[in-house]
XYZ file of C-alpha atoms in Angstrom:
548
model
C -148.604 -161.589 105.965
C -148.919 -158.669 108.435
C -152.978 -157.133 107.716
C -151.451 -153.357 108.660
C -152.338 -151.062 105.596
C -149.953 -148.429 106.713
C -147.557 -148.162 103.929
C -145.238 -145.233 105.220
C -142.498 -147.249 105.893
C -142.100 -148.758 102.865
C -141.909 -144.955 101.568
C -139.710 -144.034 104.119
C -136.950 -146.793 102.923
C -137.536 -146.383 99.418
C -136.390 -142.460 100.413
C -133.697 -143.845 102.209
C -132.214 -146.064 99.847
C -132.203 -142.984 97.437
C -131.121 -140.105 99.660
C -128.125 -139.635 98.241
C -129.765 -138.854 94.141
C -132.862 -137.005 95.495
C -132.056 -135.359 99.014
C -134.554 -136.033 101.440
C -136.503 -132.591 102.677
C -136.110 -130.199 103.905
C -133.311 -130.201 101.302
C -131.460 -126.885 102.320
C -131.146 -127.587 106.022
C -127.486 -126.845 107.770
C -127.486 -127.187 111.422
C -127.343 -124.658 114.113
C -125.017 -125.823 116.164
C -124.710 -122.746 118.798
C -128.056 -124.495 119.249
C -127.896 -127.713 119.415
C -129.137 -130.363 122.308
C -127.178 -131.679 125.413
C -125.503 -134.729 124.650
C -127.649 -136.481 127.001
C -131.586 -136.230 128.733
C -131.150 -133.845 131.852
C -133.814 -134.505 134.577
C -133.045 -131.548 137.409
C -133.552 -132.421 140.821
C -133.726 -135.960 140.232
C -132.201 -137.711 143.175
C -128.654 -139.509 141.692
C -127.212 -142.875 143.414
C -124.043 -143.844 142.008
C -124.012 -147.279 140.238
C -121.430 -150.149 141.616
C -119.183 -151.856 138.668
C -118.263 -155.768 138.761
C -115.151 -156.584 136.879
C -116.193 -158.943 134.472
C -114.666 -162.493 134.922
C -111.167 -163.443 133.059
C -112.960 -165.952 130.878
C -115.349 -163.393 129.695
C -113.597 -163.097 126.362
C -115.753 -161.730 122.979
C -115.148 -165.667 120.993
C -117.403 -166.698 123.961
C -119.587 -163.329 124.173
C -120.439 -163.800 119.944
C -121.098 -167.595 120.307
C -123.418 -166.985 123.191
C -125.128 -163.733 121.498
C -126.202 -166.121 118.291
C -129.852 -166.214 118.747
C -130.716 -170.225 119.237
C -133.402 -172.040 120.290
C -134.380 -170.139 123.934
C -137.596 -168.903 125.796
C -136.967 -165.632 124.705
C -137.008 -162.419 127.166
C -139.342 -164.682 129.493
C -137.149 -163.273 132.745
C -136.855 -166.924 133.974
C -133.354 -168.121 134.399
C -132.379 -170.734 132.085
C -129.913 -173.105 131.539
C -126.628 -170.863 131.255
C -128.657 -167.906 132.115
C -126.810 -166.363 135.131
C -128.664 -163.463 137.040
C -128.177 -160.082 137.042
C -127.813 -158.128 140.321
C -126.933 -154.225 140.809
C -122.711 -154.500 140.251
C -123.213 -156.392 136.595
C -125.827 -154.089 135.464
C -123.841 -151.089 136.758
C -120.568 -152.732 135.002
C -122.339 -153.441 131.596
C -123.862 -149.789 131.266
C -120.587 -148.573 131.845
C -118.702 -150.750 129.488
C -121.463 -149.816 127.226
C -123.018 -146.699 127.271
C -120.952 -145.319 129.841
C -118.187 -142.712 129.124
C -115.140 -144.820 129.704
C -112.130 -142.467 128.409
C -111.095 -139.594 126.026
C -109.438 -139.142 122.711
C -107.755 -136.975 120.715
C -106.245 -137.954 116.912
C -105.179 -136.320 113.714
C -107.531 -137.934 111.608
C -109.577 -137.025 108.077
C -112.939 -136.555 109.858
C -114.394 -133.497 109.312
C -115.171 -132.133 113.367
C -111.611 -132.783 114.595
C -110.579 -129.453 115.142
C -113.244 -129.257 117.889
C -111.826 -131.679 119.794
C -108.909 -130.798 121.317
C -111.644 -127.687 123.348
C -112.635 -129.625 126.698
C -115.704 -128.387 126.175
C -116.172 -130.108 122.557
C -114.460 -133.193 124.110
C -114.281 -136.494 122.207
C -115.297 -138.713 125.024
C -115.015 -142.414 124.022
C -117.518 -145.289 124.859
C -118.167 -148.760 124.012
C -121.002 -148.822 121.926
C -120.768 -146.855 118.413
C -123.173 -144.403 117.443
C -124.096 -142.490 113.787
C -122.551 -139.259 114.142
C -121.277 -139.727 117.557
C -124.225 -138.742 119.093
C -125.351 -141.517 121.584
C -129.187 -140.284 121.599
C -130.582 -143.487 123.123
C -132.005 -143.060 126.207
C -132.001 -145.890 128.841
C -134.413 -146.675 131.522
C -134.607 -149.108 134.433
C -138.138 -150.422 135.645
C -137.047 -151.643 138.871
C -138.912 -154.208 141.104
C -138.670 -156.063 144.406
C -134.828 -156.536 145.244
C -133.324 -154.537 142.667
C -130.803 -153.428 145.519
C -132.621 -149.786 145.339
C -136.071 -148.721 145.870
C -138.126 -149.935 143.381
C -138.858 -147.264 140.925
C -138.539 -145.793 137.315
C -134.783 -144.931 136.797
C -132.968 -143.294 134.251
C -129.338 -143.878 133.054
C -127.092 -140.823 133.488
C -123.941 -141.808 131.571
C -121.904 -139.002 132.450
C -121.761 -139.482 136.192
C -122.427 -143.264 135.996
C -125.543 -143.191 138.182
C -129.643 -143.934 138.413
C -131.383 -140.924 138.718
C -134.939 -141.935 139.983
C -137.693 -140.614 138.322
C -140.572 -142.153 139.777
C -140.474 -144.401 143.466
C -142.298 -147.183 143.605
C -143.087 -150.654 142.044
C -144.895 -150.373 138.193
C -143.481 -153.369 137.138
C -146.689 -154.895 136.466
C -147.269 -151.635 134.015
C -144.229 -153.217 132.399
C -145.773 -156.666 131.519
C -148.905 -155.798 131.071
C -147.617 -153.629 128.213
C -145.307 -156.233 126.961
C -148.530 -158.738 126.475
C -146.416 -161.917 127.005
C -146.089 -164.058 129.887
C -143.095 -162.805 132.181
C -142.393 -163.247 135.585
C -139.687 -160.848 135.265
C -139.373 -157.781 137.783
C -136.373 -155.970 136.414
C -136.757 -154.099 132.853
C -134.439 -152.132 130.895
C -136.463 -149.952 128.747
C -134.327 -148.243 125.422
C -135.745 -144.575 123.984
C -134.826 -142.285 121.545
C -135.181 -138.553 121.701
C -135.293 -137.991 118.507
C -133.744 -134.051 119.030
C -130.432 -135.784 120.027
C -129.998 -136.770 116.656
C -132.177 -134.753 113.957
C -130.773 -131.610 115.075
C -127.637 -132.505 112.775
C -129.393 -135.297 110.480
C -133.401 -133.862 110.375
C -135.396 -135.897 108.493
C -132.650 -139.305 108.067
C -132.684 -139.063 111.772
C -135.060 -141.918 112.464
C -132.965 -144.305 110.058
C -129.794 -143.229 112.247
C -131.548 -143.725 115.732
C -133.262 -147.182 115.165
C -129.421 -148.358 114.179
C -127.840 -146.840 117.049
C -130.650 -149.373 118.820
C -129.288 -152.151 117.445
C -125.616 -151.121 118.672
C -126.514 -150.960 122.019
C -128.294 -154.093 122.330
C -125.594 -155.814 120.254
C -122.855 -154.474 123.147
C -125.167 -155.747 125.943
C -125.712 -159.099 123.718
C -122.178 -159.765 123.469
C -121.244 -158.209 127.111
C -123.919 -160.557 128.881
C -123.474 -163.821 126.194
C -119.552 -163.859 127.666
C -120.678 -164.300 131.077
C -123.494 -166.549 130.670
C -126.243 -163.915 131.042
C -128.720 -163.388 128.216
C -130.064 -159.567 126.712
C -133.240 -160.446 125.198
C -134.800 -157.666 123.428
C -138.706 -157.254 122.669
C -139.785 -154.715 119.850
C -143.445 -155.227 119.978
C -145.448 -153.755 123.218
C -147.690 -151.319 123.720
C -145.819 -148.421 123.294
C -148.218 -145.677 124.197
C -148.906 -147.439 127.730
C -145.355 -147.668 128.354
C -144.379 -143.997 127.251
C -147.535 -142.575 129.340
C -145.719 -144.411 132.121
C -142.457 -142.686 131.374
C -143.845 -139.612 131.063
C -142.747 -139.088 127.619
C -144.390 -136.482 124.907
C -145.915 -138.914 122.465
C -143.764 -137.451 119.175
C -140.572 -136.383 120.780
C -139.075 -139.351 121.882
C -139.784 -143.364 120.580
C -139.427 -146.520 122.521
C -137.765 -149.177 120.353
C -137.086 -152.377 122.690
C -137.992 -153.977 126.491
C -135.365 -156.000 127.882
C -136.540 -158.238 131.023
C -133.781 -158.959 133.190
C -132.928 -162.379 135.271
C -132.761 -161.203 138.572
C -130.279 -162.471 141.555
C -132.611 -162.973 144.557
C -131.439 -161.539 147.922
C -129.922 -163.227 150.642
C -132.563 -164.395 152.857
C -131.784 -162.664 155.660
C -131.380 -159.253 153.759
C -134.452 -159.617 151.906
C -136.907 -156.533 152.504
C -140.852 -156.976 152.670
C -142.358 -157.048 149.196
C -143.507 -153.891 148.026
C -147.205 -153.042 147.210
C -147.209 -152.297 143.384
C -148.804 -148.555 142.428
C -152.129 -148.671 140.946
C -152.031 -149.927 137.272
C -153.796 -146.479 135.979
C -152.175 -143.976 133.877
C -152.433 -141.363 137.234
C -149.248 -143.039 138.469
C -146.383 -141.748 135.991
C -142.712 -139.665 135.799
C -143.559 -136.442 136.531
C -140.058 -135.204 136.301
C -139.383 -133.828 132.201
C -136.020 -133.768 130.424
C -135.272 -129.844 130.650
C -134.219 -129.165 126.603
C -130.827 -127.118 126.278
C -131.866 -125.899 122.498
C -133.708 -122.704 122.673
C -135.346 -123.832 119.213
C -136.309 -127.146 117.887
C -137.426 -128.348 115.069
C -139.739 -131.060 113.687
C -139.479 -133.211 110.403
C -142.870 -134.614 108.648
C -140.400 -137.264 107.580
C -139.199 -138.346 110.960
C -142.401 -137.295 112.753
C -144.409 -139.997 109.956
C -141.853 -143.313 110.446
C -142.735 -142.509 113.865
C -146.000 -142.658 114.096
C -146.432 -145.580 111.778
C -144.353 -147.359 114.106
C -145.905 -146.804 116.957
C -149.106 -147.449 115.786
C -147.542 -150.771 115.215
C -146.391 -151.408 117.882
C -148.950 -153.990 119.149
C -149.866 -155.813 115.891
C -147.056 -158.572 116.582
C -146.864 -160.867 113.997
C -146.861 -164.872 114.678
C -143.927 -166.725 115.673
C -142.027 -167.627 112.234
C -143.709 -164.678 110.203
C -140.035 -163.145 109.404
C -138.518 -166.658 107.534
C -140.497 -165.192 104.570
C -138.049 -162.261 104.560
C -134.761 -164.842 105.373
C -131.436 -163.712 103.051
C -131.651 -165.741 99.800
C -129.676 -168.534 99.506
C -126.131 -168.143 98.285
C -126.464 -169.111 94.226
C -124.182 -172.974 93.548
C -121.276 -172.745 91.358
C -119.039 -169.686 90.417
C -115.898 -169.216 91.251
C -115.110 -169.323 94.865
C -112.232 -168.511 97.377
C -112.263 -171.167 100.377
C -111.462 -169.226 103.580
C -109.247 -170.504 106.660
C -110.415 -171.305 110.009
C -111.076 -167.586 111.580
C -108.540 -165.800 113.774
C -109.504 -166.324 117.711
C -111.223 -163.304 118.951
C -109.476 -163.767 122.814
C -109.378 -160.380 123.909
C -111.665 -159.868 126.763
C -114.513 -158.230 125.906
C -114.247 -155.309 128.242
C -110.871 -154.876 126.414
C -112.465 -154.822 122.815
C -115.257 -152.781 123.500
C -112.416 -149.832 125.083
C -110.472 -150.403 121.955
C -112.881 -149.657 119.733
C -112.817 -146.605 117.235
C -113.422 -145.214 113.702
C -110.417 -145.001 111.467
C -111.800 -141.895 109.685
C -108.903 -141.720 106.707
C -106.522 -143.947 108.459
C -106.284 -147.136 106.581
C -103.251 -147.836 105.175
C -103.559 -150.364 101.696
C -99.650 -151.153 101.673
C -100.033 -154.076 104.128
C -102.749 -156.644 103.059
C -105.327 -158.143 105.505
C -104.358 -162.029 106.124
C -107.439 -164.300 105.610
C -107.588 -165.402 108.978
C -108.264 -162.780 110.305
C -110.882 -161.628 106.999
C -112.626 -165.047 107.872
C -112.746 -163.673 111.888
C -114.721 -160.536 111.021
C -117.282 -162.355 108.686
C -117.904 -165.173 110.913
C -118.467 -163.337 113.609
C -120.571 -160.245 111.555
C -122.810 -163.045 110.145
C -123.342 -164.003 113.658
C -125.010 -160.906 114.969
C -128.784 -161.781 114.146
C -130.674 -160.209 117.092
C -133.730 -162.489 118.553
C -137.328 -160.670 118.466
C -140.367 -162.139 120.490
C -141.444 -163.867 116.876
C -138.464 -165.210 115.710
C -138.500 -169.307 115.336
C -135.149 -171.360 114.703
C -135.815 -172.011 111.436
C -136.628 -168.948 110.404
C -133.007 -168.399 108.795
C -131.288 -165.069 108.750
C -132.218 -161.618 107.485
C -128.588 -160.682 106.763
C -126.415 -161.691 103.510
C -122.723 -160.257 103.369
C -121.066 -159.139 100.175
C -117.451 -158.550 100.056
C -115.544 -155.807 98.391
C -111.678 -157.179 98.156
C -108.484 -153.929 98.444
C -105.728 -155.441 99.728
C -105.834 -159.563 101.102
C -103.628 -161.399 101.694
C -103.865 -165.182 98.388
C -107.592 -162.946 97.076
C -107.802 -161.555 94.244
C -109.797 -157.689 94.364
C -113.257 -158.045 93.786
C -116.693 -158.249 94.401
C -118.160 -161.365 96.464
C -120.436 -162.667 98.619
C -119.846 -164.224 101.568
C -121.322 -167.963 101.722
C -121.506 -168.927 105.609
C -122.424 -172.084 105.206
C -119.690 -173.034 103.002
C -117.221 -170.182 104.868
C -116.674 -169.196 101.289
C -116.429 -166.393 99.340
C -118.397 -166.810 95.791
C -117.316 -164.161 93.071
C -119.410 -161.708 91.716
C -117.120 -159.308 89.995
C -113.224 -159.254 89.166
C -111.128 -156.217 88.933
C -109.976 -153.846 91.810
C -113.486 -152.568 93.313
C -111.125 -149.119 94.312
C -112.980 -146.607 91.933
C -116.154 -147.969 92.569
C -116.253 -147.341 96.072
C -114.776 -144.044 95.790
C -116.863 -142.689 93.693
C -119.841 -143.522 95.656
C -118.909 -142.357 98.835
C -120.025 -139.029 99.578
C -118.016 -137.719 102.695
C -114.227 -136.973 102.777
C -113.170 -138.404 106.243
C -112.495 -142.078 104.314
C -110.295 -142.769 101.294
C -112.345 -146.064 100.873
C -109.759 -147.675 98.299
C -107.322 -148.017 100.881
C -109.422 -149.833 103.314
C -108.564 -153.775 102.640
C -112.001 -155.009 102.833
C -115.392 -153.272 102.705
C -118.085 -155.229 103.896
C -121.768 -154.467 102.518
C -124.469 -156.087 105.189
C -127.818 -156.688 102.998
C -131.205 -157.175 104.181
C -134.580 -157.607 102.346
C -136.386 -154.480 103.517
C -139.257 -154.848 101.415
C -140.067 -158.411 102.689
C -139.381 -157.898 106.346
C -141.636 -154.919 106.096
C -144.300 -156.857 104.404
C -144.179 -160.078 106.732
C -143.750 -157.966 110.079
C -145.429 -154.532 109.418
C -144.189 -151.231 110.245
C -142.835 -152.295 113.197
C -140.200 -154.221 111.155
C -138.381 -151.214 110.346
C -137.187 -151.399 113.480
C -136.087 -154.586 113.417
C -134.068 -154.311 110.581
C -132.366 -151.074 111.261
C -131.716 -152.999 115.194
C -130.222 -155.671 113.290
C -127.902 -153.859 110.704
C -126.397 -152.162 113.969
C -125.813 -154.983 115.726
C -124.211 -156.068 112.680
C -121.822 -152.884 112.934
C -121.225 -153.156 116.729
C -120.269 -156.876 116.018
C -117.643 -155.855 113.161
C -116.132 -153.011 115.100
C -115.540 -154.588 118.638
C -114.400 -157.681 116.069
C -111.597 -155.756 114.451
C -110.743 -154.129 117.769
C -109.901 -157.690 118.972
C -108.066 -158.157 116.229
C -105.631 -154.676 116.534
C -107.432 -153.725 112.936
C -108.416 -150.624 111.679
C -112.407 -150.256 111.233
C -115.264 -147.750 109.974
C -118.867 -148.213 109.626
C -120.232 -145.225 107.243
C -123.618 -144.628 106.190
C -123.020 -141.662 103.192
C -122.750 -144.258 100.195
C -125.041 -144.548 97.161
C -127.101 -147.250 97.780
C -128.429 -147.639 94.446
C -125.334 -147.652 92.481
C -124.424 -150.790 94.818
C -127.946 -152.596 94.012
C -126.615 -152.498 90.489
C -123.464 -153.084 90.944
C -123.927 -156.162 93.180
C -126.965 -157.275 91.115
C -129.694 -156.964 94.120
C -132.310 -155.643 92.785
C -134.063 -159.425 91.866
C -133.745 -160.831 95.510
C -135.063 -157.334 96.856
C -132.163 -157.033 99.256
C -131.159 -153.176 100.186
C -127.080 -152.315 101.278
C -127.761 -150.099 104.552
C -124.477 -149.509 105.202
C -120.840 -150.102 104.546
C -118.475 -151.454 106.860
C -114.471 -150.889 105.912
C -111.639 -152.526 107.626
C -107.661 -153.190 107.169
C -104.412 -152.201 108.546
C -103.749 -148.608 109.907
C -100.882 -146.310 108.845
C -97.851 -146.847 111.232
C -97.142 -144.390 114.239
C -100.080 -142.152 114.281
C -100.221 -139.214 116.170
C -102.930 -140.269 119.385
C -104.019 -139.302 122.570
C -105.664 -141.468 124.765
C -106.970 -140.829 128.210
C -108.813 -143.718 130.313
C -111.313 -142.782 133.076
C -110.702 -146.083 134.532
């Protein structure tokens, strides 16, 4: 049991789970969009160097990134190379921000979403990338503590997506800042460092902006987890550090933008005879830090108690790890024995490259067409590989189990009768928990109109015991489970992308009427989201435009 008696985020999920029967505050907020943020942090000045990209090799395919991304039994996020952990070096990190966070092409479709008619404006372009994001918004910021042989002077870097480039924001060698804030043993001397400015997102969502960001976390990771895993490389995340040191370092205002994970990177030494002197590391004193500031496009903005609390009670958090095996308390609940049950095929091979996948993803938004059923196959492809996507922490054990249960809504597939279920992985089984076609069900609790959910084939309901993981981890475990439920998402999307299907990951659904309806209320588990897949209607009307 974590000893931290700060209870906001408890409160803060309890507001979430019911944000769609009591709003959250300020209730009567609409956007200003004439006024909203640049898409992405803009440092002026900063000195730009253009990032090399490695094709990834033809056996990197997303079967062998999602069996590799399965958290297991390994020295997690130690930066030692270990068996089957190939190094990084300047081309593959340059090639797996692009493929991730990088903007990779743009699109244009008649579709039921709700900003479409901004799109086909250059300046309100829909520019596509591999990673998915709530709202489309990409706020995550991502920064590169660079060491001795990065291949560029060592330094504090940040991640420009737009023009694919480092933009140095501090020279010189503060890795040691790095592990001395991670308080674990590392030998590590390359870091990628993932912030949120929280701006980039509550300007549209205000105070259910935090709940958003701390997903669009876990989709990142998730893309780097299943990027790296198909190439032997590993992306192991930390969520507990200390996060003031670190954002001191950064140069960060303390409430405008959070730091949610550390990833230490295996490094490729250099040849020997191109290896430069070591450097001398800066003086480990908060003196040496990013000078430079993000210059802020909105000419007003605004701050929510709500986001500004979760926040801080995170942060504060932030070094009160728990112990190794603290989060098996909070494991899913065993699938009940019994019921009736639907045995599911072997799952559809996910072969695509993952490179390919991750530029084929999309939302349907409206799309889904209910005439042509899903086959099993390919139903039993996207669970097995969405049950998959547990992301490893620093205290995670093997035994521990994982925090994710699946239930099932059946449309339209293929020898299944509509329903409710829940999926039983270690059975690969679907156990019934309600006959009858779900269709009204889901309809009427969905609250936007860019879905008609009924015509979806599947949707898939990823459950998580908030309550418990908050209670075993602390406040700090928020982010943890909001990392996870979007890795969750990434996993389903770049899934049915392999698979040519139709997907959507949507976040406006009561989650109440779903803990009734799906009976969750004894095992304490909480729907976060809703993830909706099938077939597409035939010959849409798209425009696609690759940058490369």
């Amino acid at each position: 049991m974590n000893t931290t008696t700060d209870s906001y985020a408890h409160e803060y999920a309890s507001m979430i789970l019911r944000r769609n029967r009591v709003p959250l505050p300020p209730a009567d907020f609409v956007p200003n969009w004439a006024d909203k943020p640049r898409p992405t942090k803009h440092y002026p000045g900063a000195l730009a160097f253009p990032l090399p990209d490695a094709p990834p090799p033809p056996s990197a395919t997303l079967d062998a990134g999602i069996a590799a991304a399965r958290p297991g039994d390994e020295a997690a996020g130690t930066g030692v190379a270990q068996p089957g952990d190939e190094p990084f070096d300047l081309p593959v990190l340059g090639a797996m921000l692009r493929d991730s966070y990088g903007l990779v092409g743009r699109r244009l479709a008649i579709q039921a979403n709700t900003d479409v008619h901004g799109y086909p404006w250059y300046a309100r372009a829909n520019w596509h990338r591999g990673t998915a994001s709530g709202g489309g918004l990409y706020p995550c910021s991502i920064y590169w503590v660079a060491g001795p042989g990065a291949g560029l002077c060592p330094g504090v870097y940040h991640y420009a997506c737009r023009p694919h480039a480092m933009q140095r924001l501090l020279a010189g060698d503060v890795t040691g800042r790095v592990r001395a804030a991670l308080r674990l043993p590392t030998d590590a001397t390359q870091f990628l460092v993932i912030g949120v400015k929280y701006w980039a997102n509550a300007f549209k969502y205000n105070s259910f902006a935090y709940h958003a960001v701390s997903m669009d976390v876990g989709t990142l990771l998730q893309t780097w987890r299943l990027w790296a895993g198909s190439q032997q490389r590993r992306i192991q995340p930390h969520f507990w550090f200390d996060q003031a040191a670190l954002g001191r370092l950064l140069g960060l205002p303390a409430d405008e933008e959070g730091l949610f994970a550390v990833v230490p990177l295996s490094w490729a030494p250099p040849p020997a005879h191109h290896a430069p002197p070591p450097p001398q590391e800066v003086p480990d004193d908060d003196a040496v830090a990013v000078r430079r500031r993000d210059q802020e496009k909105s000419r007003v903005v605004l701050t929510f108690e709500a986001t500004r609390r979760i926040h801080r009670s995170t942060a504060r958090a932030a070094t009160d790890r728990p112990a190794v095996g603290a989060l098996a308390d909070a494991a899913a609940s065993a699938t009940p024995e019994g019921g009736d049950r639907v045995a599911l095929p072997p799952p559809s091979p996910l072969a695509m490259p993952v490179r390919a996948a991750l530029r084929r993803r999309r939302s349907s938004f409206g799309r889904f067409d209910g005439s042509t059923p899903l086959g099993t196959a390919d139903l039993a492809a996207l669970l097995a590989a969405t049950h998959g996507a547990q992301l490893p922490t620093e205290v995670a054990d093997v035994a521990d189990g994982a925090l994710t249960k699946l239930y099932v809504f059946v449309n339209h597939v293929q020898q299944t009768a509509p329903g409710s279920y829940e999926y039983d992985p270690a059975r690969h089984q679907l156990r019934a928990c309600r006959p009858g076609p779900p269709g009204m069900f889901l309809q009427r609790n969905y609250f936007l109109p860019n879905y008609n959910v009924e015509q979806a084939a599947v949707v898939v309901v990823p459950a998580i015991r908030v309550g418990a993981v908050l209670d075993a981890a602390g406040p700090r475990g928020y982010n943890v489970v909001n990392a996870t439920i979007g890795a969750v998402a990434q996993t389903f999307y770049t899934a049915a992308a392999a698979l040519d299907l139709g997907c959507g990951v949507a976040l406006g659904f009561d989650g109440v009427s779903y803990v009734e309806e799906l009976e969750l209320a004894a095992a304490g588990e909480v729907p976060l989201l809703i993830m909706l897949a099938g077939h597409e209607r035939a010959l849409p009307s798209d425009y696609r435009h690759e940058l490369r």
